[in-house]
PDB file of C-alpha atoms in Angstrom:
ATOM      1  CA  UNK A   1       8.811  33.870 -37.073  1.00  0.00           C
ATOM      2  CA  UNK A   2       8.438  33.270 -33.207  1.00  0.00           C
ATOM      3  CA  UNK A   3      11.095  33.836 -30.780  1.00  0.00           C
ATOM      4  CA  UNK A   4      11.505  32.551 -27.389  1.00  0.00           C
ATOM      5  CA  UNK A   5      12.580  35.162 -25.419  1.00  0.00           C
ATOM      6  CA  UNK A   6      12.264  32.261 -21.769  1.00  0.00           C
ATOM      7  CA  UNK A   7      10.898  29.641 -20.180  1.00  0.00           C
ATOM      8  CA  UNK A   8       7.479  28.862 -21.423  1.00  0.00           C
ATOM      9  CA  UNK A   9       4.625  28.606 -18.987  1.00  0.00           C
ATOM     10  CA  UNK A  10       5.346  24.408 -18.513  1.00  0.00           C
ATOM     11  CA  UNK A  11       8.079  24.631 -17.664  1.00  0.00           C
ATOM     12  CA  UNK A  12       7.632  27.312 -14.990  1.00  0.00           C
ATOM     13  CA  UNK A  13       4.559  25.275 -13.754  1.00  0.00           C
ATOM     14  CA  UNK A  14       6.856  22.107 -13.327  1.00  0.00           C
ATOM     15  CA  UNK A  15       9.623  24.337 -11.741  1.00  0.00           C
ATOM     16  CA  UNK A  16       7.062  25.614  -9.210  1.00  0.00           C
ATOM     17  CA  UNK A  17       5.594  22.342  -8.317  1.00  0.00           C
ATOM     18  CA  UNK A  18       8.968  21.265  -7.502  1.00  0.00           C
ATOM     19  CA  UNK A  19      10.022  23.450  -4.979  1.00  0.00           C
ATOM     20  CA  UNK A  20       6.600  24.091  -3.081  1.00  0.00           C
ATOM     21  CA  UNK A  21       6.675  21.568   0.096  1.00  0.00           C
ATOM     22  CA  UNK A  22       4.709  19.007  -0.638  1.00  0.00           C
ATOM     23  CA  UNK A  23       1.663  19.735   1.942  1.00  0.00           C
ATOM     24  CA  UNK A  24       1.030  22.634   0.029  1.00  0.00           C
ATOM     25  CA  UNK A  25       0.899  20.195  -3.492  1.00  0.00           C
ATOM     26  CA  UNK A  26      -1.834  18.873  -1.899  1.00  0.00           C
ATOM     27  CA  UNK A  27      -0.197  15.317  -1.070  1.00  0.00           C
ATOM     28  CA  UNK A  28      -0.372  15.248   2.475  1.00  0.00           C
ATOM     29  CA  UNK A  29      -0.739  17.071   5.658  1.00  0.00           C
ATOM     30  CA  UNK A  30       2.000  17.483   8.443  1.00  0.00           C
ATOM     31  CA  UNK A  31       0.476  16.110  11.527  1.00  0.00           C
ATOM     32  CA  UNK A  32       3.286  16.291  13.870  1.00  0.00           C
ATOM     33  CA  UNK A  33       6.732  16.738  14.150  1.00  0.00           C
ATOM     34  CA  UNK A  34       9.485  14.092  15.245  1.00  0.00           C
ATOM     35  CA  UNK A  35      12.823  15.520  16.348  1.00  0.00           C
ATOM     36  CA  UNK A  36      12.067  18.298  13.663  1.00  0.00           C
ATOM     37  CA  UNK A  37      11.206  16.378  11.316  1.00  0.00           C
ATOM     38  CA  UNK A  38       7.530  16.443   9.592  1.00  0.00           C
ATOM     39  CA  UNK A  39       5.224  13.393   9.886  1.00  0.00           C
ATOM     40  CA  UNK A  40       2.909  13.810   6.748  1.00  0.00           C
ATOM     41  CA  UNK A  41      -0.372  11.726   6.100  1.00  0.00           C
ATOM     42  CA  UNK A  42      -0.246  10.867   2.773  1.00  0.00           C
ATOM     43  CA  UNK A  43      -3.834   8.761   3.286  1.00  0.00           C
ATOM     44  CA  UNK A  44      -6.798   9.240   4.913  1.00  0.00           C
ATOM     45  CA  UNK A  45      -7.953   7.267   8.149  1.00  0.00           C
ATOM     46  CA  UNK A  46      -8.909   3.586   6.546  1.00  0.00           C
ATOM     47  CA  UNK A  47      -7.212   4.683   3.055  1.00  0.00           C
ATOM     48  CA  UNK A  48      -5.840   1.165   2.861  1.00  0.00           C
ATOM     49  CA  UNK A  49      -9.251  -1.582   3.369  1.00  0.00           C
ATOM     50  CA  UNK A  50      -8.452  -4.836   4.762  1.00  0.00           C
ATOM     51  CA  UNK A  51      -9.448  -7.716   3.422  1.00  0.00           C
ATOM     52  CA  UNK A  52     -11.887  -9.313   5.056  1.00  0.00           C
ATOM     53  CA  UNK A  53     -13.286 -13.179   4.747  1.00  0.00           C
ATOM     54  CA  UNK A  54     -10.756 -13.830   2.000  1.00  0.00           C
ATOM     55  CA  UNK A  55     -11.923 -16.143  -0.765  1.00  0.00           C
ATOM     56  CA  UNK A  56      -9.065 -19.263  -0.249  1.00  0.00           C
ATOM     57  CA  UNK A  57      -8.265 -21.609  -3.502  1.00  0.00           C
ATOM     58  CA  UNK A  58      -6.906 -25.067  -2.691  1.00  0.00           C
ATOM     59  CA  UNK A  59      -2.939 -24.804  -2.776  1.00  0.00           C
ATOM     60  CA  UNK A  60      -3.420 -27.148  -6.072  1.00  0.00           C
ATOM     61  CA  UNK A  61      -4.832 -24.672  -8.013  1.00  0.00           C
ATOM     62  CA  UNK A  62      -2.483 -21.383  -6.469  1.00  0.00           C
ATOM     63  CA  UNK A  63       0.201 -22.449  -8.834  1.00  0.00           C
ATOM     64  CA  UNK A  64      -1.516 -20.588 -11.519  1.00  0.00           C
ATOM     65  CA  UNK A  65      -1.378 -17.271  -9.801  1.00  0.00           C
ATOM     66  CA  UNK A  66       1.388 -18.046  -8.000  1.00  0.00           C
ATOM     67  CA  UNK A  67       5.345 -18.898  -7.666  1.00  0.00           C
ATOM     68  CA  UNK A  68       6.761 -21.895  -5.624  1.00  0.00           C
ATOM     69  CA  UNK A  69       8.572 -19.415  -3.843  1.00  0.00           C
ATOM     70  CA  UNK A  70       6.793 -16.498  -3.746  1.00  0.00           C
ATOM     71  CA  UNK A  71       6.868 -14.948  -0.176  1.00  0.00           C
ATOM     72  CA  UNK A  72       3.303 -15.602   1.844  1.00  0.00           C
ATOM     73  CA  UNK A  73       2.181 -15.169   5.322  1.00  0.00           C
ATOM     74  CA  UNK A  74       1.613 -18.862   6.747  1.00  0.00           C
ATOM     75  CA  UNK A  75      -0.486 -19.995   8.962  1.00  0.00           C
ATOM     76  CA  UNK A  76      -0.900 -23.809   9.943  1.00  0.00           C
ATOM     77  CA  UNK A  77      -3.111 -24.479  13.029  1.00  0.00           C
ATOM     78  CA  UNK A  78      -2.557 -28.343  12.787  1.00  0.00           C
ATOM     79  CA  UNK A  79      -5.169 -29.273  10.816  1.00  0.00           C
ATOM     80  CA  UNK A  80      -5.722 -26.261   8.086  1.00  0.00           C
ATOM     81  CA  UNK A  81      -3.307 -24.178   6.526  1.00  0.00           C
ATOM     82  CA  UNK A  82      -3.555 -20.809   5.092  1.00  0.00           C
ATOM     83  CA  UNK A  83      -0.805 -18.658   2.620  1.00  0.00           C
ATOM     84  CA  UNK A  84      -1.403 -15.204   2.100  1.00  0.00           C
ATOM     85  CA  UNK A  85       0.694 -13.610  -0.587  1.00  0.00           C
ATOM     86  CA  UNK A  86       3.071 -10.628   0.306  1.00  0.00           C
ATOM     87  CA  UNK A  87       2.195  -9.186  -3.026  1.00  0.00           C
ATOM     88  CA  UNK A  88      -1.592  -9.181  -2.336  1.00  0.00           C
ATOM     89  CA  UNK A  89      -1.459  -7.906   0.817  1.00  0.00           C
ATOM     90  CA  UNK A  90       0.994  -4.604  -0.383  1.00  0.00           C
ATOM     91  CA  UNK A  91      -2.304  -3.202  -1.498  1.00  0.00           C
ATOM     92  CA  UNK A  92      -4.132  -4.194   1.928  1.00  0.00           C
ATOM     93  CA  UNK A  93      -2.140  -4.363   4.608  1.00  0.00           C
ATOM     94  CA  UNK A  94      -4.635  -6.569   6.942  1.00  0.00           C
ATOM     95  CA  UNK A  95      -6.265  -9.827   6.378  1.00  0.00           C
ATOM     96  CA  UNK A  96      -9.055 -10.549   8.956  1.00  0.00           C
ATOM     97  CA  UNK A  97     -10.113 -14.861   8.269  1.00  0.00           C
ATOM     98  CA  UNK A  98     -10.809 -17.235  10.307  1.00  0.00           C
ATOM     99  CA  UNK A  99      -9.282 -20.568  10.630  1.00  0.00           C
ATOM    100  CA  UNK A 100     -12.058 -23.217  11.894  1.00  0.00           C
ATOM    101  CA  UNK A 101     -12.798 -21.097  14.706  1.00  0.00           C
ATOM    102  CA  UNK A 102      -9.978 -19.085  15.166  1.00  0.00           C
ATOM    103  CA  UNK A 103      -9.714 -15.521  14.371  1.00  0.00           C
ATOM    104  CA  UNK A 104      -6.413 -14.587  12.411  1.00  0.00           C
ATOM    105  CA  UNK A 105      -5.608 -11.006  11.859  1.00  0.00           C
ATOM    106  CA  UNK A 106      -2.284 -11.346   9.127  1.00  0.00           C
ATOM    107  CA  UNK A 107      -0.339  -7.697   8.815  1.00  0.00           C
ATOM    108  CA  UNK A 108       2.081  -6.467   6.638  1.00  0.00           C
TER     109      UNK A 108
END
């Protein structure tokens, strides 16, 4: 029969992940400091695309995707309206559209 005699190789693996800083876990790079803290890039440059031309559905039809009061970023010009969900744009970040023609540029 097979004795332990320690910690098996997983677990020293996971115990060594956990205290290496986590540039050198290969999850970002420290690109400055602040007041001694580290500022790490976690993406690269343009890691997050924005969304641009979006496809729009009639607000009839968003109910099926969407919640009466789900969160959006409106925009009404007088004439046209435009939602864009908060939880669509946590993956983007930028919406470039165009309403008639005005640009629009929604963040989040």
């Amino acid at each position: 029969m097979r004795t332990r005699r320690g910690p098996g190789p997983i677990t020293i693996l996971v115990l060594l992940l956990a205290v290496l800083p986590v540039s050198a876990q290969g999850r970002g790079t420290v690109e400055a400091t602040i007041e001694g803290d580290p500022l790490i890039r976690l993406l690269p440059k343009d890691g997050i695309p924005a969304i641009d031309d979006p496809e729009m559905i009639p607000a009839a039809e968003a109910g099926s995707i969407m919640k009466d009061d789900e969160p959006v970023i409106g925009i009404f010009d007088g004439t046209n309206a435009r939602a864009y969900p908060t939880w669509y744009l946590d993956g983007h970040e930028i919406v470039n559209d165009r309403i008639g023609q005005l640009p629009v540029a929604a963040t989040w």
